[in-house]
PDB file of C-alpha atoms and ligand atoms in Angstrom:
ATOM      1  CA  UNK C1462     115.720 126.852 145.801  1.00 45.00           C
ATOM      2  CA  UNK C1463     115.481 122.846 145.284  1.00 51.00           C
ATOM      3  CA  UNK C1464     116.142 121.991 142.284  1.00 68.00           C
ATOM      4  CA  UNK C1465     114.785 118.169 142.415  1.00 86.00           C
ATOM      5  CA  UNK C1466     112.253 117.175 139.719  1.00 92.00           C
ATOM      6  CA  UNK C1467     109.171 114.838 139.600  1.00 96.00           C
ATOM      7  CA  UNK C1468     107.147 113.769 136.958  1.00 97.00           C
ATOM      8  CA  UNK C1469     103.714 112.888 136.539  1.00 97.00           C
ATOM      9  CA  UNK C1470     101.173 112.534 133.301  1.00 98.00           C
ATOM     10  CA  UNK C1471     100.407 115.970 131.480  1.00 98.00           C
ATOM     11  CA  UNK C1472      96.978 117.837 132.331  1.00 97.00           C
ATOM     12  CA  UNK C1473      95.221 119.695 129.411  1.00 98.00           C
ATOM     13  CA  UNK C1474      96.282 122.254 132.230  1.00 98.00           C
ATOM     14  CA  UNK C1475      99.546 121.925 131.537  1.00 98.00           C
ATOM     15  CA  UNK C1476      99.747 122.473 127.442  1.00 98.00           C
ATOM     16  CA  UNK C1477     100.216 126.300 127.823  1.00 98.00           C
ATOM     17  CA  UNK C1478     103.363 125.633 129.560  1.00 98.00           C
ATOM     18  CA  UNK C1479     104.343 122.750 127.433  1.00 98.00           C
ATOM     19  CA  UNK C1480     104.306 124.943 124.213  1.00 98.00           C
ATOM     20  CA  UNK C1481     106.471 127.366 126.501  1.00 98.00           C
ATOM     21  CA  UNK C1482     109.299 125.126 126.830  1.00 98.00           C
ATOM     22  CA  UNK C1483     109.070 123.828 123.287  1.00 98.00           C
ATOM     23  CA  UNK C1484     109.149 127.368 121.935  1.00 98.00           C
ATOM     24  CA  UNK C1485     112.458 128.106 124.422  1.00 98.00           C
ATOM     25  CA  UNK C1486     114.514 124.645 123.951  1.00 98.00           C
ATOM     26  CA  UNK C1487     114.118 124.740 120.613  1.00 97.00           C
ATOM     27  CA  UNK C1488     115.074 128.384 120.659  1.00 96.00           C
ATOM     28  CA  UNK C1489     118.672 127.404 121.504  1.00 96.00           C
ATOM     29  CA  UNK C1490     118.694 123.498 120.423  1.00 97.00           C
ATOM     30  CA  UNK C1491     121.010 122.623 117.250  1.00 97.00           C
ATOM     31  CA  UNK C1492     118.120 122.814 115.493  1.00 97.00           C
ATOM     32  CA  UNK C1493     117.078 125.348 111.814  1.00 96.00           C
ATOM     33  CA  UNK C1494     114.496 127.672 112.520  1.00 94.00           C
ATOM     34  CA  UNK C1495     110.901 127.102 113.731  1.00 93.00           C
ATOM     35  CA  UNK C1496     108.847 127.664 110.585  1.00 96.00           C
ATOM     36  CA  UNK C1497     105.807 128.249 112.331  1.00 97.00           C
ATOM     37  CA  UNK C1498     105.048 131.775 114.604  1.00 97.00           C
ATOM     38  CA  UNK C1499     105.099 131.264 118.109  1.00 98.00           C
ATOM     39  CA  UNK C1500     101.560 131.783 118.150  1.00 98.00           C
ATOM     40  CA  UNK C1501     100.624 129.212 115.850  1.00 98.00           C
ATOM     41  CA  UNK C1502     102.909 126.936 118.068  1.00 98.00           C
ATOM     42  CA  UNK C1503     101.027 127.429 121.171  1.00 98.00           C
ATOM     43  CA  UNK C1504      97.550 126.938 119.580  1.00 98.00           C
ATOM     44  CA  UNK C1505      98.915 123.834 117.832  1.00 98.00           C
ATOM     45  CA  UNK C1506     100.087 122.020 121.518  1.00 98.00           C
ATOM     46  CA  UNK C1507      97.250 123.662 122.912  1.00 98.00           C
ATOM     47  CA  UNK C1508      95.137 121.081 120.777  1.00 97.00           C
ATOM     48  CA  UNK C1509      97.246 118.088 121.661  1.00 97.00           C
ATOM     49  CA  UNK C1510      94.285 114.629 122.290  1.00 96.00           C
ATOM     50  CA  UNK C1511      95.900 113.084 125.448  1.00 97.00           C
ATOM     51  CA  UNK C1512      93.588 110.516 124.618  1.00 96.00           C
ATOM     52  CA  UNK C1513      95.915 109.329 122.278  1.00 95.00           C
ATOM     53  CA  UNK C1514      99.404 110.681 123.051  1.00 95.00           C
ATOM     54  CA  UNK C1515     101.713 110.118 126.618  1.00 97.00           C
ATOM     55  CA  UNK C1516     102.730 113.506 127.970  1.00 98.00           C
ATOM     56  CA  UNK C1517     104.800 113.295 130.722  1.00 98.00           C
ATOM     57  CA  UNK C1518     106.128 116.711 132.659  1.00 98.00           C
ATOM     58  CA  UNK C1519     109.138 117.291 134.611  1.00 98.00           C
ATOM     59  CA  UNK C1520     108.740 119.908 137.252  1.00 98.00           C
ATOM     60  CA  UNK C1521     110.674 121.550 139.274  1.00 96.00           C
ATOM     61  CA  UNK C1522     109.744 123.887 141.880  1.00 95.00           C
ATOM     62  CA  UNK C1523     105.891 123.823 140.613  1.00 95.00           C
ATOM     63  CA  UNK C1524     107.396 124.794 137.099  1.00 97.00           C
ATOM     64  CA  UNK C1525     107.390 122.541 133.880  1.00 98.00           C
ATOM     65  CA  UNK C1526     110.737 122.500 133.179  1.00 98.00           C
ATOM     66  CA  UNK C1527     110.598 119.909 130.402  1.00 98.00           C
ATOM     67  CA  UNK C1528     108.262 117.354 128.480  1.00 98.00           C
ATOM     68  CA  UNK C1529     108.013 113.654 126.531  1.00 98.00           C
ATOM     69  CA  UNK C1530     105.428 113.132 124.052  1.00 98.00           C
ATOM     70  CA  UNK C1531     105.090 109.752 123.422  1.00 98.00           C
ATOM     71  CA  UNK C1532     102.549 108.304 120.441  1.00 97.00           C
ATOM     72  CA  UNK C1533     101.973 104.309 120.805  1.00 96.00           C
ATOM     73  CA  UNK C1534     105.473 104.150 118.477  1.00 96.00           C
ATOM     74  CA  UNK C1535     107.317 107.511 118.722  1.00 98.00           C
ATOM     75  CA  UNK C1536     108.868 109.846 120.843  1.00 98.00           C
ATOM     76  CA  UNK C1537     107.460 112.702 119.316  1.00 97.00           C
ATOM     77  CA  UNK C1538     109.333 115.281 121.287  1.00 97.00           C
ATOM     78  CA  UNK C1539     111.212 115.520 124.251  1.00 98.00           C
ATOM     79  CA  UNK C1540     112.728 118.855 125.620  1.00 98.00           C
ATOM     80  CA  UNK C1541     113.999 120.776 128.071  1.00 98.00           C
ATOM     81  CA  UNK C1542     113.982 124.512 129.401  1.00 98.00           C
ATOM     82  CA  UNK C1543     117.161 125.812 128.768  1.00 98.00           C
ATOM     83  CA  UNK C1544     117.235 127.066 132.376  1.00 96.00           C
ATOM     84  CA  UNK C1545     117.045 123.214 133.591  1.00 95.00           C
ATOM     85  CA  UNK C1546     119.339 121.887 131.443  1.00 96.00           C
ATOM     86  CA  UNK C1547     122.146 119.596 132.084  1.00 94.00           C
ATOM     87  CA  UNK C1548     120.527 118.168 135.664  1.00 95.00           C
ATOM     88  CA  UNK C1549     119.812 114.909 133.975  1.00 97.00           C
ATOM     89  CA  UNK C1550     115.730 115.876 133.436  1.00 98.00           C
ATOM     90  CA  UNK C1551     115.845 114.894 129.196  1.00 98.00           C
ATOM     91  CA  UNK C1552     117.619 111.312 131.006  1.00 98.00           C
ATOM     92  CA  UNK C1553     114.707 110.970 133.154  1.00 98.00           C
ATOM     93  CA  UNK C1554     112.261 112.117 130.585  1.00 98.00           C
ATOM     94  CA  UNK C1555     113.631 109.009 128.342  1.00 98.00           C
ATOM     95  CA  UNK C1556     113.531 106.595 131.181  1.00 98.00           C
ATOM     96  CA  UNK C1557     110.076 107.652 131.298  1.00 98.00           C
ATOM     97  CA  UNK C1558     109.703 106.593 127.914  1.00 98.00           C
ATOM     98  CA  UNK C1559     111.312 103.303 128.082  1.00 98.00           C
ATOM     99  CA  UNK C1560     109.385 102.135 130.732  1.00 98.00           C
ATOM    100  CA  UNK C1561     106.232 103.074 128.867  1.00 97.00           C
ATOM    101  CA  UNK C1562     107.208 101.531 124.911  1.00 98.00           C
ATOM    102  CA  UNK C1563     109.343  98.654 126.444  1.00 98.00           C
ATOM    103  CA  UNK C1564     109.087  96.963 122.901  1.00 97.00           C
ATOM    104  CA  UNK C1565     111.080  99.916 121.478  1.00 98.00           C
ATOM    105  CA  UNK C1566     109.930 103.454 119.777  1.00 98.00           C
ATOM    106  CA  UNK C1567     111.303 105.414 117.448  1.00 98.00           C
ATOM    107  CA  UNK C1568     112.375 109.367 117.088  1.00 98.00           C
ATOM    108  CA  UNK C1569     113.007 111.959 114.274  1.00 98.00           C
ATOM    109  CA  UNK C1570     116.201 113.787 114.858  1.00 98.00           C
ATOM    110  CA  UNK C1571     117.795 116.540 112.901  1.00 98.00           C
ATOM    111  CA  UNK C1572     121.355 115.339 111.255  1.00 98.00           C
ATOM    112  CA  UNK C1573     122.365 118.968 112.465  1.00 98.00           C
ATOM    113  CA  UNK C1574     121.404 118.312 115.918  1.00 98.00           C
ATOM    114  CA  UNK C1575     124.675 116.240 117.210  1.00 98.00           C
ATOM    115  CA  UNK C1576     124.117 116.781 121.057  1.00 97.00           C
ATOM    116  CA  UNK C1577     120.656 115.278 120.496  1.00 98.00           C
ATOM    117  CA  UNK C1578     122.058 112.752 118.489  1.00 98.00           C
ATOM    118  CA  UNK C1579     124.772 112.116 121.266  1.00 98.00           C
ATOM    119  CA  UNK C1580     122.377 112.274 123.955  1.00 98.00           C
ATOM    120  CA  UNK C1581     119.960 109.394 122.792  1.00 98.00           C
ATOM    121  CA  UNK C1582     122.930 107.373 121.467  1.00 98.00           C
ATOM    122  CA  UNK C1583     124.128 107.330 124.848  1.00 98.00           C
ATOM    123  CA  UNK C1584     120.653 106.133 125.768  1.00 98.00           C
ATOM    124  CA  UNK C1585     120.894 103.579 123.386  1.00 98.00           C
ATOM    125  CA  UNK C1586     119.350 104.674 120.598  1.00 98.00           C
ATOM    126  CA  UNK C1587     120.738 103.454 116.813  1.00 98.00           C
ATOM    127  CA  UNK C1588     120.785 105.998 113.850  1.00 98.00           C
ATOM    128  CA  UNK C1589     118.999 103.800 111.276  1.00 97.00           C
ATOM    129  CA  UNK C1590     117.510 105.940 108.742  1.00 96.00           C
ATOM    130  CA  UNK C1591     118.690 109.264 106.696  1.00 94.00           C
ATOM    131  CA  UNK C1592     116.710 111.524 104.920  1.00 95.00           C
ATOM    132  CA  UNK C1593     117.662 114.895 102.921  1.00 94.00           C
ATOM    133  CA  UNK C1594     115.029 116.681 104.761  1.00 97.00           C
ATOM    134  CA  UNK C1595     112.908 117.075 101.570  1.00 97.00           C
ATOM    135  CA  UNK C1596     109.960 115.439 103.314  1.00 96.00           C
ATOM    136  CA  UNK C1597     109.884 117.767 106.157  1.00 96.00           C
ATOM    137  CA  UNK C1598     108.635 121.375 107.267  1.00 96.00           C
ATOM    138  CA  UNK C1599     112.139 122.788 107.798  1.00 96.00           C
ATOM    139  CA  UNK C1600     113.706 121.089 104.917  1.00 97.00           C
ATOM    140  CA  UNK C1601     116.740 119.878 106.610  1.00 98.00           C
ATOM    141  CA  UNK C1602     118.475 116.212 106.759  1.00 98.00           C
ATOM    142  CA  UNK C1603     117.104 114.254 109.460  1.00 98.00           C
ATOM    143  CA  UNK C1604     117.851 111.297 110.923  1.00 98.00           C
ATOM    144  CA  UNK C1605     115.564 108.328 112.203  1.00 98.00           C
ATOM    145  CA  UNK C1606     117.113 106.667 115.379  1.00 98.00           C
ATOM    146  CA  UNK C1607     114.661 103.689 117.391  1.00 98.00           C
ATOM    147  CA  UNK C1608     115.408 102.483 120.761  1.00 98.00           C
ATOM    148  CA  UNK C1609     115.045  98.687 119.941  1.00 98.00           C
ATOM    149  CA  UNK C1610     113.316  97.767 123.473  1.00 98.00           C
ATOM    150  CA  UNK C1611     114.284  95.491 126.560  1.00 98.00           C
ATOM    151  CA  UNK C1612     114.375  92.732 123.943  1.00 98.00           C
ATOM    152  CA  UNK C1613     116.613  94.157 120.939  1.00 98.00           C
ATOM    153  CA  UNK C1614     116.858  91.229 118.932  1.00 98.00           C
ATOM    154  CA  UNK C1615     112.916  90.538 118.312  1.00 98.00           C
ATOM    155  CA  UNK C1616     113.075  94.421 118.040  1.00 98.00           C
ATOM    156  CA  UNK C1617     115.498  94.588 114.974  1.00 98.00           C
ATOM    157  CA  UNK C1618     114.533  91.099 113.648  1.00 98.00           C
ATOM    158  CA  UNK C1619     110.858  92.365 113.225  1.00 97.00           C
ATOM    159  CA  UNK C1620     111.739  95.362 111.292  1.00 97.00           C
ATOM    160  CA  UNK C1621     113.793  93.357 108.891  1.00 98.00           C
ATOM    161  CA  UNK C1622     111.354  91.369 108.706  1.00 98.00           C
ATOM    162  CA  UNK C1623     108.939  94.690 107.316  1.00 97.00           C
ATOM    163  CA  UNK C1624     112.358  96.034 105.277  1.00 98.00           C
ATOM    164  CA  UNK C1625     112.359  92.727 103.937  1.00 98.00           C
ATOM    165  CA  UNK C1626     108.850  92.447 102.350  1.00 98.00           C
ATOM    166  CA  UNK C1627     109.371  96.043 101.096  1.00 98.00           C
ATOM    167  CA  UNK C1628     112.707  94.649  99.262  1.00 98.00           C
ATOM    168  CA  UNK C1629     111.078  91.344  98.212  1.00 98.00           C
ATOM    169  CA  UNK C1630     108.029  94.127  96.077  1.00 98.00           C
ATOM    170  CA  UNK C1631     111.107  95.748  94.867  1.00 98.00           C
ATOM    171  CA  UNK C1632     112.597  92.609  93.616  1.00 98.00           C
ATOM    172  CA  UNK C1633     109.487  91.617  92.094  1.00 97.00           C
ATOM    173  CA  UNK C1634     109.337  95.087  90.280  1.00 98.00           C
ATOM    174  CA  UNK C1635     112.864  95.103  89.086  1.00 97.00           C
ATOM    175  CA  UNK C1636     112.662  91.626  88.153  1.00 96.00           C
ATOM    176  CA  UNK C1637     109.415  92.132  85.498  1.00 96.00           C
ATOM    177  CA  UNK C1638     111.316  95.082  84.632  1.00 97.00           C
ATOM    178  CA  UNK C1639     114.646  93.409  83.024  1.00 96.00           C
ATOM    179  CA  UNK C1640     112.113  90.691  81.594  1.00 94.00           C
ATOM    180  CA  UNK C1641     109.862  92.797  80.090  1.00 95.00           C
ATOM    181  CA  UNK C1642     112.592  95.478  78.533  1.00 95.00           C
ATOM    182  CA  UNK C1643     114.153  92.133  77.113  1.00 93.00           C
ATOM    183  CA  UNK C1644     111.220  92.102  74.336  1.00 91.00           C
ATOM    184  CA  UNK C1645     112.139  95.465  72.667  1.00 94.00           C
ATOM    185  CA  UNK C1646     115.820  94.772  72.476  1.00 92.00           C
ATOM    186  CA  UNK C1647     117.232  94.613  69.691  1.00 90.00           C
ATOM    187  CA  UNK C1648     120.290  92.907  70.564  1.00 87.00           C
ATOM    188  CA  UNK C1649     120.094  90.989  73.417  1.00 83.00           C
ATOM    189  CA  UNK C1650     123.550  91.290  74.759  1.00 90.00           C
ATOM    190  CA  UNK C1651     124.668  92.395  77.771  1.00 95.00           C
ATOM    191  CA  UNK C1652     125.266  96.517  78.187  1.00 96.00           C
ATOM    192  CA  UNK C1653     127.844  97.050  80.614  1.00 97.00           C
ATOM    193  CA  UNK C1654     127.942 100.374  80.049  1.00 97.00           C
ATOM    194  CA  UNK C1655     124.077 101.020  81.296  1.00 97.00           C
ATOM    195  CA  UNK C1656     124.755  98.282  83.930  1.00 98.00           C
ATOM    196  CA  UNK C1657     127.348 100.500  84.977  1.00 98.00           C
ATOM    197  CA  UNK C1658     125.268 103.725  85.086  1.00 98.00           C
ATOM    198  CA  UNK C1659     122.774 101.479  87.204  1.00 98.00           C
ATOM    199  CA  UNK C1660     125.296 100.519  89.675  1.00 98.00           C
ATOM    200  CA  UNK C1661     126.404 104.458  89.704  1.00 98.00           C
ATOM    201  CA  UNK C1662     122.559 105.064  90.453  1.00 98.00           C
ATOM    202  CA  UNK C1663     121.855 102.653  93.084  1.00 98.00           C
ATOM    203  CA  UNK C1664     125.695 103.362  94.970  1.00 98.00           C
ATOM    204  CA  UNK C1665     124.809 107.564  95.459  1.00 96.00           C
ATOM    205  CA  UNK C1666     121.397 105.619  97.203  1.00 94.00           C
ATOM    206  CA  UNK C1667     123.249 103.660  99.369  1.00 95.00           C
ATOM    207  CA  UNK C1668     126.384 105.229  99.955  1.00 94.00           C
ATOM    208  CA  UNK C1669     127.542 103.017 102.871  1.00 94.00           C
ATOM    209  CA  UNK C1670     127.599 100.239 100.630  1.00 98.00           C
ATOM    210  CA  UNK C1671     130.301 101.680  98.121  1.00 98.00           C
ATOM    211  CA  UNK C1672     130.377 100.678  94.491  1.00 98.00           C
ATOM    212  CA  UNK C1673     132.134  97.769  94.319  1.00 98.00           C
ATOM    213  CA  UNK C1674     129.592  96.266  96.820  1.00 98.00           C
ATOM    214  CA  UNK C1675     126.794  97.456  94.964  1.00 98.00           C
ATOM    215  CA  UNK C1676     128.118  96.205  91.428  1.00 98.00           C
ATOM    216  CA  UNK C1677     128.209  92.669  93.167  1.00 98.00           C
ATOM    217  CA  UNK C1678     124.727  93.007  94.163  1.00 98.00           C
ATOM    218  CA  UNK C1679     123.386  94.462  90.767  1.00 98.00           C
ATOM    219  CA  UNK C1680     125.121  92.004  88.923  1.00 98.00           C
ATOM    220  CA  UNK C1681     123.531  89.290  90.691  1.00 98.00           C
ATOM    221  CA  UNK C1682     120.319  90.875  90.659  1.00 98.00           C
ATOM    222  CA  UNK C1683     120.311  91.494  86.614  1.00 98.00           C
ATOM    223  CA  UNK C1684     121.836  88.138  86.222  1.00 97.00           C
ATOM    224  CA  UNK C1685     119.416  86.315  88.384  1.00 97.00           C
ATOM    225  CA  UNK C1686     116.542  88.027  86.246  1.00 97.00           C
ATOM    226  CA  UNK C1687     117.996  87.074  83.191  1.00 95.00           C
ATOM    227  CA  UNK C1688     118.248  83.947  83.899  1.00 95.00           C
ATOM    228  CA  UNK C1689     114.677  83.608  85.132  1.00 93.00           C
ATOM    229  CA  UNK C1690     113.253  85.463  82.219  1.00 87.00           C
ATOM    230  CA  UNK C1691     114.842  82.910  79.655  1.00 84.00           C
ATOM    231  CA  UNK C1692     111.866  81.870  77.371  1.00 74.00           C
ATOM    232  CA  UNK C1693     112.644  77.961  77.939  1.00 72.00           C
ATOM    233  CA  UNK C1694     112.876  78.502  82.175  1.00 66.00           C
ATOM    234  CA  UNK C1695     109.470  77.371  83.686  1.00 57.00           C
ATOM    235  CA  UNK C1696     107.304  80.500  84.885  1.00 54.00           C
TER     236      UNK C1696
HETATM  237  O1  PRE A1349     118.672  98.048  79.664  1.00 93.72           O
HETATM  238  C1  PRE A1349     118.844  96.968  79.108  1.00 93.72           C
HETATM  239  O2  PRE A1349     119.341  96.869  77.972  1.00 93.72           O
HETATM  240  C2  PRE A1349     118.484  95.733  79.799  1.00 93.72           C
HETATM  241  O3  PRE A1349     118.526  94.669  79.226  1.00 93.72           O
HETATM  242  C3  PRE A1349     118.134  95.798  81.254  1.00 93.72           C
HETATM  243  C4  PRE A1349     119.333  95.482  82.112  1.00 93.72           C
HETATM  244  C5  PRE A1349     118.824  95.709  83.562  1.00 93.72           C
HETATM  245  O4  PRE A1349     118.157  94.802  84.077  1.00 93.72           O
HETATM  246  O5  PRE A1349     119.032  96.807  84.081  1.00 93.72           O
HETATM  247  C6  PRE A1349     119.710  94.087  81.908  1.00 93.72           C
HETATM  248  C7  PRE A1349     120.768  93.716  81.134  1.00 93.72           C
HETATM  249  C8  PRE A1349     121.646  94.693  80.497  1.00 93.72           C
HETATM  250  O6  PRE A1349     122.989  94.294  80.533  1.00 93.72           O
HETATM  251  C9  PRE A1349     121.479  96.042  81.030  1.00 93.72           C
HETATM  252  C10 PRE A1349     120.440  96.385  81.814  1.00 93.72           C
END
């Protein structure tokens, strides 16, 4: 039996299939629980628009043996039959996907999942987000890791650029803040004991800062708004 493997565009043909493998890899991927009855699974890739997604097949022997699903920013999915595992087909599966999102993409991966995690690092990949898993179906941590494209630097550079306009609203928020709490104090020294509790706050938010980093950071920021919100400084 040959076990080489092609790859061409997904067919509605081919969703049946598709929803096969999903249900399988993810049957024995590092993964919690499906929450959703097979059933419901295969009508939900059964409805997949190709119109708007990339799904690429690997087959082998006339058999999907593994998918991408690529939307204009994310790898959606990617997985693999467990019967075709380890023959390189999730490598040439992300290939695939590079050579369609050369600017970079992004993927969801569960914080449990550390061969996935493994896997796309050694494709490249960069963990750059956490989350506690409250915002999705299963509940459980994930992390966000992006491929940052054949040209990394513009990659990164341009989502700093997005991080940095979120930060600058921040700023702007915690800024009128501290001005306008100013106005019902009635003493208007210092509290280094709630400055303290804010640093506390902000540090369990950004743990890989630690608190002495964040203290620096939080002083400046308080300070800097202080100083800004003085009645004689120019508005
Ligand atoms: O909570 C206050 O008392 C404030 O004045 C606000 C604030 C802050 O910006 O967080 C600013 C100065 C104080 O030392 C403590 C906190």
């Amino acid at each position: 039996m040959s076990t080489e493997t092609s790859l061409r565009l997904a067919s509605r043909a081919d969703l049946p299939a598709i929803a096969e493998v999903y249900l399988a890899a993810r049957e024995v991927a590092a993964m919690p629980p499906g929450v959703h009855p097979p059933a419901d699974v295969r009508t939900w890739v059964g409805g997949w628009d190709l119109a708007t997604r990339d799904v690429w097949v690997a087959e082998s022997d006339d058999r999907v043996v593994g998918f991408a699903n690529l939307t204009p920013t994310w790898l959606d999915g990617l997985y693999v039959d467990p019967g075709a595992q380890r023959r390189g087909v999730g490598s040439t599966l992300v290939e695939v996907a590079k050579s369609l999102r050369p600017d970079g993409f992004g993927l969801w991966v569960f914080e449990m999942n550390a061969p996935a995690r493994a896997f796309y690092r050694a494709h490249g990949f960069v963990e750059l987000e956490r989350t506690d898993g409250s915002a999705n179906e299963e509940r459980a941590p994930d992390v966000k890791m992006v491929w940052p494209g054949v040209e990394p630097l513009a990659c990164f550079r341009s989502m700093i650029d997005e991080v940095d306009e979120l930060l600058g609203d921040v700023l702007a928020r915690r800024v009128a803040l501290t001005r306008a709490v100013q106005d019902v104090k009635i003493s208007s020294g210092r509290d280094a004991a709630r400055e303290a509790d804010v640093v506390r706050r902000v540090a369990a938010v950004v743990p890989e800062l630690g608190e002495e980093r964040v203290a620096r950071i939080v002083h400046a920021i308080i300070t800097e708004s202080l100083d800004a919100a003085r009645p004689d400084r120019e508005r």
